[in-house]
mmCIF file of C-alpha atoms in Angstrom:
data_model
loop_
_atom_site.group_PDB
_atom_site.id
_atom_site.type_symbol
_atom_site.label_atom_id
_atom_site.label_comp_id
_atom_site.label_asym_id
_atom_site.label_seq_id
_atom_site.Cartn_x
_atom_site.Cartn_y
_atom_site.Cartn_z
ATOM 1 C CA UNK A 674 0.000 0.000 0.000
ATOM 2 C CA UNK A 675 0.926 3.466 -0.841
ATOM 3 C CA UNK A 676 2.478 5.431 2.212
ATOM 4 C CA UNK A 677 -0.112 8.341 1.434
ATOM 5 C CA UNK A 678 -2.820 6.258 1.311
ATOM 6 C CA UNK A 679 -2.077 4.013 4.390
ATOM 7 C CA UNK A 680 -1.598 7.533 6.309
ATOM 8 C CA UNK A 681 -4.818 8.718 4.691
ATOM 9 C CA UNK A 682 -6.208 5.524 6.134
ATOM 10 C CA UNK A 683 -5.624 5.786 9.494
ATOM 11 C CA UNK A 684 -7.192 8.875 9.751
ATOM 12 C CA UNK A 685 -10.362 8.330 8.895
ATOM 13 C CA UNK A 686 -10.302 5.045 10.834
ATOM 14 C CA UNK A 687 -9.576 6.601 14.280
ATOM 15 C CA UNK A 688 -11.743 5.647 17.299
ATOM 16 C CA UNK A 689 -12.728 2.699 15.106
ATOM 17 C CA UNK A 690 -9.378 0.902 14.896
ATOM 18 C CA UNK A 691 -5.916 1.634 16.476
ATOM 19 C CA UNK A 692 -3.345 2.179 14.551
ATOM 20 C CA UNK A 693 -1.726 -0.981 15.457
ATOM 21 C CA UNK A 694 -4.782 -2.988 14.495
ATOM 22 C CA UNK A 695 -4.271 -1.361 11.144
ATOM 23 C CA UNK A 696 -0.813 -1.985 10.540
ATOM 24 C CA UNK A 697 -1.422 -5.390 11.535
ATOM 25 C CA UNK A 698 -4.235 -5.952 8.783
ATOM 26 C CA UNK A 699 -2.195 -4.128 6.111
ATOM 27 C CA UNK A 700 1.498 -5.975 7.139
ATOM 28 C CA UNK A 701 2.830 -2.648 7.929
ATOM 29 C CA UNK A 702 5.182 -2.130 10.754
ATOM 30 C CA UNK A 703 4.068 1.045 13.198
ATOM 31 C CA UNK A 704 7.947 2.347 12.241
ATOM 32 C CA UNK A 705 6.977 2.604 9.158
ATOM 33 C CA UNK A 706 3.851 4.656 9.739
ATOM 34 C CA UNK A 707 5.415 6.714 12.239
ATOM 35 C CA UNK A 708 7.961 7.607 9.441
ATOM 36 C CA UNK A 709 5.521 8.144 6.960
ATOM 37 C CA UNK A 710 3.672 10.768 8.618
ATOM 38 C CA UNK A 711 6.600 13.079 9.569
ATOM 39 C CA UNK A 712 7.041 12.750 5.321
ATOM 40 C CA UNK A 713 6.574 16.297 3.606
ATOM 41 C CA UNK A 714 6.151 14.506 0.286
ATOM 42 C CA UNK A 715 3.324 12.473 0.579
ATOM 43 C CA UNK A 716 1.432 12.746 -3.112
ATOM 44 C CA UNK A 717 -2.192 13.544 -3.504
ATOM 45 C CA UNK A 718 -4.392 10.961 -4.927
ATOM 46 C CA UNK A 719 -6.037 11.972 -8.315
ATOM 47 C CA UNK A 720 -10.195 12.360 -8.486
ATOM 48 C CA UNK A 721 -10.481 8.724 -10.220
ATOM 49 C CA UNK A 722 -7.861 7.366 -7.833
ATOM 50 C CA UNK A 723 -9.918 8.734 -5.125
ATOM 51 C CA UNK A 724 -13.267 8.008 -6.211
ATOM 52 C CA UNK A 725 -11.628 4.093 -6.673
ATOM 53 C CA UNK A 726 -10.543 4.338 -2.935
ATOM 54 C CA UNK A 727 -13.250 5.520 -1.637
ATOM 55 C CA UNK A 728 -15.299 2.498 -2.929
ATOM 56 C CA UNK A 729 -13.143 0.006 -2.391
ATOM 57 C CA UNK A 730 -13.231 1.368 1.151
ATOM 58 C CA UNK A 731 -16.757 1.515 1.459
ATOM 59 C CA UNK A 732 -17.259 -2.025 0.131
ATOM 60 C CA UNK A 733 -14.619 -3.331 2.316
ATOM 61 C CA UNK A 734 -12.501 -4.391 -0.558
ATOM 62 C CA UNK A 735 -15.121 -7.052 -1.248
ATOM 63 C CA UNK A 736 -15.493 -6.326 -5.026
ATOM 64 C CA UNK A 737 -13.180 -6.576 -7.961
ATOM 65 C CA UNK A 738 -11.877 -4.171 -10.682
ATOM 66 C CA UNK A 739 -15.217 -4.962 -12.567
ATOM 67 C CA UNK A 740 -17.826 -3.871 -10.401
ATOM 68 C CA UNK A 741 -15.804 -1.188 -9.321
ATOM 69 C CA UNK A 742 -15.858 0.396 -12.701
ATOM 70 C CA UNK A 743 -19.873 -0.367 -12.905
ATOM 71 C CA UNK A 744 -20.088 1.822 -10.021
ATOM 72 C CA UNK A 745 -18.005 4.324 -11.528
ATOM 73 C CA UNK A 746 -19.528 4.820 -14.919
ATOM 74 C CA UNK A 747 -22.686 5.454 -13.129
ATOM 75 C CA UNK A 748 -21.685 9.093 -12.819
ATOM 76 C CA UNK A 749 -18.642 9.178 -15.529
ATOM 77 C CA UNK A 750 -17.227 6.775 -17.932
ATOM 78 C CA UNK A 751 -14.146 4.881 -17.261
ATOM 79 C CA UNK A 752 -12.235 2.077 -18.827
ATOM 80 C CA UNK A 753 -11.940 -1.149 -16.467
ATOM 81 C CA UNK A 754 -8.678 -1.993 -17.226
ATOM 82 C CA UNK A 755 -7.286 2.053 -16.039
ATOM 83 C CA UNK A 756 -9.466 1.064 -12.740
ATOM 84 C CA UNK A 757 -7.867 -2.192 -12.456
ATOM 85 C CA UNK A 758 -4.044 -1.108 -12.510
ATOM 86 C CA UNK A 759 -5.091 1.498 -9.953
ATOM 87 C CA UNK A 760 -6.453 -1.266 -7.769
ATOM 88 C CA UNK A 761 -3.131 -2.900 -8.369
ATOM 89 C CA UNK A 762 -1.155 0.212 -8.243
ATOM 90 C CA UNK A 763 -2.735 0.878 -4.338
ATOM 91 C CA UNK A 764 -2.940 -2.913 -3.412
ATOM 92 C CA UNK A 765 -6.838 -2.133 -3.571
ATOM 93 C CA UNK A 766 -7.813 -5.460 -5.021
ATOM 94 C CA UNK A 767 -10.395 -7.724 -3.823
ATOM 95 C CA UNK A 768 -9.547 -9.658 -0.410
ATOM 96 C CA UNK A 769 -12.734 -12.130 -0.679
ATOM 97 C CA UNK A 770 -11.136 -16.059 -0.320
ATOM 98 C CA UNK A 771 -14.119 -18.054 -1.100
ATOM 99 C CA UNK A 772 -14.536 -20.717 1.683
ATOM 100 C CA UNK A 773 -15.976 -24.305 1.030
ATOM 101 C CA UNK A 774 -19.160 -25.122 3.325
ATOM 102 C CA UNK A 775 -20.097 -27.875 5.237
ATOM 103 C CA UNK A 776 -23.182 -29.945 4.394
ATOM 104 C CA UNK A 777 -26.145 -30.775 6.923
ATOM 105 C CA UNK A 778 -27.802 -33.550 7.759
ATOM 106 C CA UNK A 779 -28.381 -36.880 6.224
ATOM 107 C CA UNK A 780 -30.837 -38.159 3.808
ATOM 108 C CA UNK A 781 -33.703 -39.975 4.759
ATOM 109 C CA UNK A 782 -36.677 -39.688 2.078
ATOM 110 C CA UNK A 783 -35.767 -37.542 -1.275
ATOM 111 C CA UNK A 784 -38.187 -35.919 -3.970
ATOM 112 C CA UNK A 785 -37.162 -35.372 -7.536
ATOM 113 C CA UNK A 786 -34.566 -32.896 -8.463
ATOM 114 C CA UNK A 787 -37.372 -31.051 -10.575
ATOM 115 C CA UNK A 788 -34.757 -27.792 -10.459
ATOM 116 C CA UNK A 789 -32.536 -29.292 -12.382
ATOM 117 C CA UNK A 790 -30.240 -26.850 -12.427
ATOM 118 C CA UNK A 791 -32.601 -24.304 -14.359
ATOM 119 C CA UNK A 792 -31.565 -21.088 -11.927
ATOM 120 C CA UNK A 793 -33.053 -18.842 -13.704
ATOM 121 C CA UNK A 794 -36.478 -17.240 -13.181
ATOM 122 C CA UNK A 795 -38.848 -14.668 -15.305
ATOM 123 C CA UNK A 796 -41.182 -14.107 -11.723
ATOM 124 C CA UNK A 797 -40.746 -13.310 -8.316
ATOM 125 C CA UNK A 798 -41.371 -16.114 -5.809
ATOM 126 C CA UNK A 799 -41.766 -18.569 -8.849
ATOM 127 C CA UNK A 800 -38.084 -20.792 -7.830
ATOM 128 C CA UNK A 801 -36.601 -20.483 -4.539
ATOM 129 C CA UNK A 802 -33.442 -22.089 -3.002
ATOM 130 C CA UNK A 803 -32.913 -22.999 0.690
ATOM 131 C CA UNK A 804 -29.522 -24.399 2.770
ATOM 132 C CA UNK A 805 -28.402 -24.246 6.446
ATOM 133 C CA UNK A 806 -25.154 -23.366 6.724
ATOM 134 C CA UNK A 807 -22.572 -23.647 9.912
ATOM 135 C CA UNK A 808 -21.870 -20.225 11.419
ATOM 136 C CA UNK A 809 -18.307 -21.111 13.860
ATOM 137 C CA UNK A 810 -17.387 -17.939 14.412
ATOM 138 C CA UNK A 811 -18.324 -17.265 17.687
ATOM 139 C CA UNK A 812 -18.218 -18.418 21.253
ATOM 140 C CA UNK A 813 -20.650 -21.219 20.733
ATOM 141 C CA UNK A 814 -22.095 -22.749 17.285
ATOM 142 C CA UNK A 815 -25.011 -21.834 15.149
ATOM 143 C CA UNK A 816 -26.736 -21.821 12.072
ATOM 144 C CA UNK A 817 -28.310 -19.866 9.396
ATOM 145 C CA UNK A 818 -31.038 -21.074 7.348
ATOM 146 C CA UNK A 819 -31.772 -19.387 4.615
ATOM 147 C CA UNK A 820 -34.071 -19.203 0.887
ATOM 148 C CA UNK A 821 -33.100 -17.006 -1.937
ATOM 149 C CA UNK A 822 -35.767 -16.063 -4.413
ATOM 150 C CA UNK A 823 -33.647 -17.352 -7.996
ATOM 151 C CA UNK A 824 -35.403 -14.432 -9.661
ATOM 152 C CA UNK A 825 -33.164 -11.592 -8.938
ATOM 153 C CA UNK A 826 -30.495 -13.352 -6.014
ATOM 154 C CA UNK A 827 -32.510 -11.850 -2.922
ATOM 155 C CA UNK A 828 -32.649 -13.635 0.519
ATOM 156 C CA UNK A 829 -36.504 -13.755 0.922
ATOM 157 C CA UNK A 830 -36.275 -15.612 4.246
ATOM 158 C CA UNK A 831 -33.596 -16.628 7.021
ATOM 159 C CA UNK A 832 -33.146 -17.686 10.291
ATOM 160 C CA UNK A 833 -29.945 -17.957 12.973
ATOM 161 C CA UNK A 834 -30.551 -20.320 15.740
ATOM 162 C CA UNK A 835 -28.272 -22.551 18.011
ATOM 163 C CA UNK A 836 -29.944 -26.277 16.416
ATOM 164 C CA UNK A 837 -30.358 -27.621 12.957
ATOM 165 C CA UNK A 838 -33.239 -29.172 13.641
ATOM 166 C CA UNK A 839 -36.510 -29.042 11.674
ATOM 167 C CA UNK A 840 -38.485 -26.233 13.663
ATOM 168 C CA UNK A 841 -34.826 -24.615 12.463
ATOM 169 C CA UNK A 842 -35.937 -24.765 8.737
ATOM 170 C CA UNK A 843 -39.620 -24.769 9.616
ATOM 171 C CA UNK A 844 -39.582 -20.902 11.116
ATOM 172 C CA UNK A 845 -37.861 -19.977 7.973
ATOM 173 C CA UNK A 846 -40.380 -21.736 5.807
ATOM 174 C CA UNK A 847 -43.117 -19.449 7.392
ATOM 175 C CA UNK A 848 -41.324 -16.251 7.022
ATOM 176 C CA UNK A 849 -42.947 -16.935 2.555
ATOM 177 C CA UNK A 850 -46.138 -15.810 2.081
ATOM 178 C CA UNK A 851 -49.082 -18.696 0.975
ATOM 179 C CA UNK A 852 -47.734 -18.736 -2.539
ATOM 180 C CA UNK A 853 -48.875 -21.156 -5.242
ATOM 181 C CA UNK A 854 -47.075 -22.548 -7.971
ATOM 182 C CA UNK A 855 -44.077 -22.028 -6.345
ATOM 183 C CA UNK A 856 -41.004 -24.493 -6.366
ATOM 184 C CA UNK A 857 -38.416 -24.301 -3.434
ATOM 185 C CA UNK A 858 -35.065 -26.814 -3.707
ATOM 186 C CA UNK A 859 -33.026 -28.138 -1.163
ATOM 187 C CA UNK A 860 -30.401 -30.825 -0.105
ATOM 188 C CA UNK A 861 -31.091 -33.934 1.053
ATOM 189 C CA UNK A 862 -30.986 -32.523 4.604
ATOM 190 C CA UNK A 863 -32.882 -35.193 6.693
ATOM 191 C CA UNK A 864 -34.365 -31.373 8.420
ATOM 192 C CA UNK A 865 -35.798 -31.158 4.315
ATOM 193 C CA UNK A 866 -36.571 -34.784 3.948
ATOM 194 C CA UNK A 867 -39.176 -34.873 7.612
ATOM 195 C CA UNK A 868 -42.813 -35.468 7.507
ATOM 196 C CA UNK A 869 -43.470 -32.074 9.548
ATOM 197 C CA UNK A 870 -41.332 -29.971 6.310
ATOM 198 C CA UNK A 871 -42.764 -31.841 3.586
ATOM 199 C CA UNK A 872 -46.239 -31.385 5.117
ATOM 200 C CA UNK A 873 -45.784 -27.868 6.087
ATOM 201 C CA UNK A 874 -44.821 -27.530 1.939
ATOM 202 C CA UNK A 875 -47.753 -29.135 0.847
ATOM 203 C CA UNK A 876 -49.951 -27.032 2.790
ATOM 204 C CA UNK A 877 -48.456 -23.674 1.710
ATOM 205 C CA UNK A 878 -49.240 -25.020 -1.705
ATOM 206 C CA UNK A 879 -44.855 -25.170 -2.838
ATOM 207 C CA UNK A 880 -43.904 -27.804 -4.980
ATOM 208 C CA UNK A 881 -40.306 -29.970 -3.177
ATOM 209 C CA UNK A 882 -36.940 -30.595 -5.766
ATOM 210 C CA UNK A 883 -34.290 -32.129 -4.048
ATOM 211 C CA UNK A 884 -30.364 -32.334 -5.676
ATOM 212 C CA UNK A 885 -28.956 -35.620 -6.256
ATOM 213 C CA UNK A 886 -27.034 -37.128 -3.348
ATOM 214 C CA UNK A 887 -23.520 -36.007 -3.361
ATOM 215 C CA UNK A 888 -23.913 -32.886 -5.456
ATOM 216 C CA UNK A 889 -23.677 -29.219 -4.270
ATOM 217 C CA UNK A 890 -23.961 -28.145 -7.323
ATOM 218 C CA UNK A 891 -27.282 -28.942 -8.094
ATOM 219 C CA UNK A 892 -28.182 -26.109 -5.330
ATOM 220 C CA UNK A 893 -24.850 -23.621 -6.631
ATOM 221 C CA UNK A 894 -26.939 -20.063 -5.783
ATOM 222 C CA UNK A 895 -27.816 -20.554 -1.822
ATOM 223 C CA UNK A 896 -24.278 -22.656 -1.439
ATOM 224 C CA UNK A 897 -22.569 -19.258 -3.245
ATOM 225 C CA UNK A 898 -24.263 -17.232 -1.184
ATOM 226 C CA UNK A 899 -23.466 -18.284 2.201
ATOM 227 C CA UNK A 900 -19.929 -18.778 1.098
ATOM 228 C CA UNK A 901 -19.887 -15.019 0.462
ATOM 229 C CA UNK A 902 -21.125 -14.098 3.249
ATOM 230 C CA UNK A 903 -18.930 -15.800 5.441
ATOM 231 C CA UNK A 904 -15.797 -14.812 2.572
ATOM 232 C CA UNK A 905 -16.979 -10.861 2.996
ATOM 233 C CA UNK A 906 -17.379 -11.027 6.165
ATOM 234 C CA UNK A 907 -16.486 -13.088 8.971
ATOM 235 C CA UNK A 908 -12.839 -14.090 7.216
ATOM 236 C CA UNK A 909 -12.321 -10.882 5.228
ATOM 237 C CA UNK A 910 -12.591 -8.999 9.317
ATOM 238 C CA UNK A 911 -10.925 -12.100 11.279
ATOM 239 C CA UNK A 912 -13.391 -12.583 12.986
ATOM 240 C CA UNK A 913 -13.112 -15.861 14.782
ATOM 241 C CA UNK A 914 -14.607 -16.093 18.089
ATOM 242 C CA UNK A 915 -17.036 -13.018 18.604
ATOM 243 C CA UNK A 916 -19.813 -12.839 21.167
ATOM 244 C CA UNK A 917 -23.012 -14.599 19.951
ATOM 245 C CA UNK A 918 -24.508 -11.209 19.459
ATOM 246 C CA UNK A 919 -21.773 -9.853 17.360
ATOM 247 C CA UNK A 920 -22.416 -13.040 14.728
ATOM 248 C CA UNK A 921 -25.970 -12.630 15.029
ATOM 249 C CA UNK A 922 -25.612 -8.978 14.120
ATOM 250 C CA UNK A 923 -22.892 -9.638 11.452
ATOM 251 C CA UNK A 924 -24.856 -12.224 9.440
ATOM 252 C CA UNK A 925 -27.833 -9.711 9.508
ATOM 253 C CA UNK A 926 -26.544 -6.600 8.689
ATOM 254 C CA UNK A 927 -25.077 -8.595 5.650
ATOM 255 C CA UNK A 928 -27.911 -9.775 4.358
ATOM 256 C CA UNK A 929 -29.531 -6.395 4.319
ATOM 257 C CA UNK A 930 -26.317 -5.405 2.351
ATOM 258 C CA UNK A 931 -26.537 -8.386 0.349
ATOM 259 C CA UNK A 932 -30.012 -7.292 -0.902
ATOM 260 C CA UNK A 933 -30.070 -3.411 -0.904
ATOM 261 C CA UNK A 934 -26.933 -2.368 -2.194
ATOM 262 C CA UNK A 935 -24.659 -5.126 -2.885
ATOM 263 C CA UNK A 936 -24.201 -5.022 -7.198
ATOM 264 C CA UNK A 937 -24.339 -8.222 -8.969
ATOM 265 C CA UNK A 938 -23.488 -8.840 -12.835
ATOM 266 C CA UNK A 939 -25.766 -10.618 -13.968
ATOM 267 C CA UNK A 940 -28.128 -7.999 -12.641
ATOM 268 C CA UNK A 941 -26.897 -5.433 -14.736
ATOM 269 C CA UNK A 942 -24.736 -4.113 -11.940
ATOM 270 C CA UNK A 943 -27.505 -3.797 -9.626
ATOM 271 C CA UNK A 944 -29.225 -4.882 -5.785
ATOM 272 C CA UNK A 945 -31.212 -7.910 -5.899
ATOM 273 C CA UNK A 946 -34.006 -5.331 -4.721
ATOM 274 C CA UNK A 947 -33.307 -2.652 -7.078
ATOM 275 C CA UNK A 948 -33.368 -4.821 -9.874
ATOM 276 C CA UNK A 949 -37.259 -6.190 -8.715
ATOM 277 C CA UNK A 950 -38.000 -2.468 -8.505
ATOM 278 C CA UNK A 951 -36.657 -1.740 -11.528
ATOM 279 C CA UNK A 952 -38.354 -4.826 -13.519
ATOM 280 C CA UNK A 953 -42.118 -4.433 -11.660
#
């Protein structure tokens, strides 16, 4: 990182992080910083290189040269490859490491994969997605369940709770409205494969689709989702053994991000919830 912009940094990070908790993240030494400031020379950065800071900042360096320069050419044009060598330039680039997640449960009675891999959706609530996923980065473990609407990426339904058990999945099951005509896929998660689930879908009216044993992939969306929320969050922070609450708070305030403001490509750069708006 660029001694001006380290300095720079540290400014408007005080009373949030010390300065040694900042050298830390960045591998700089606190000799080094201490020089740097008593520097007469330190260079000003120019508007684009600034305007690339400041979003790389405020996304906490979870997105890459590409959506970077989306955001950009919302107000001026740019070319992504002059965005991308600044990134490089200012050791800006993206910090996400996408983690692998665990599966739950064990299968017990299936349903046809009637997904079949078709993640795409012309409607609202028409194909949904659900996983659990572990959440170990606290003081004790627990769990998110989740369901993403496959129309436009949004979480439509979640819940964090200390037992995978099927009034887990069952509370986030009633967060959807009574919807018809509506398929929702899962895992073979013995929680998804129990007579009180597959009753509880009947009754709202949902159609079941299952993947085939052995293969994540046949659920990719929810399974990419959790693994960026724990990538842009929990590891991109260090954050390995937080109070309860913290997690709790973490996981939700992501998932508000996730569907307000965070840009996807194949939305056309935009929210999950801005793109609905924009489509109704």
């Amino acid at each position: 990182m660029e001694p001006e912009v380290f300095v720079t940094l540290v400014k408007e990070m005080r009373g949030k992080l010390t300065i040694t908790e900042l050298c830390r993240l960045f591998g700089i030494s606190r000799a080094s910083y201490y020089r740097w400031i008593q520097r007469k020379d330190l260079g000003k950065l120019t508007a684009l290189e600034e305007s690339v800071r400041h979003l790389c900042f405020l996304h906490k360096f979870r997105y890459g040269y590409r959506k970077i320069t989306a955001l950009i050419n919302q107000k001026y044009k740019v070319n992504k490859n002059t965005v991308q060598k600044i990134m490089q330039k200012y050791h800006w680039n993206c910090r996400v490491k996408m983690k692998k997640c665990s599966k739950v449960g064990q299968p017990y009675r299936v349903v046809e994969n009637k997904l079949n891999r078709q993640f795409s959706s012309e409607a609202p609530l028409k194909k949904l997605v659900t996983d659990i996923t572990y959440l170990p980065f606290g003081q004790k473990q627990l769990y998110l369940s989740s369901i993403m609407d496959l129309y436009n990426g949004e979480i439509v339904a979640y819940t964090i709770g200390e037992k995978q058990d099927t009034a887990f999945v069952l509370d986030t099951l009633n967060q959807l409205p009574e919807t018809a005509d509506c398929l929702l896929h899962s895992d073979q998660g013995s929680v998804y494969t129990s007579f009180d689930y597959q009753n509880k879908i009947k009754t709202k009216g949902i159609t079941m689709s299952m993947s085939r044993k052995g293969t994540p992939s046949d659920n990719a969306c929810i399974e990419s989702f959790h693994a960026s929320l724990k990538s842009e969050t929990f590891y991109l922070d260090g954050l390995t053994n937080e109070p309860t609450s913290i997690v709790i708070e973490t996981v939700k305030e992501y998932i508000t991000y996730y569907n307000e403001d965070r840009i996807q490509q194949k939305l056309g750069y935009q929210s999950p919830i801005d793109y609905r708006k924009s489509a109704a």
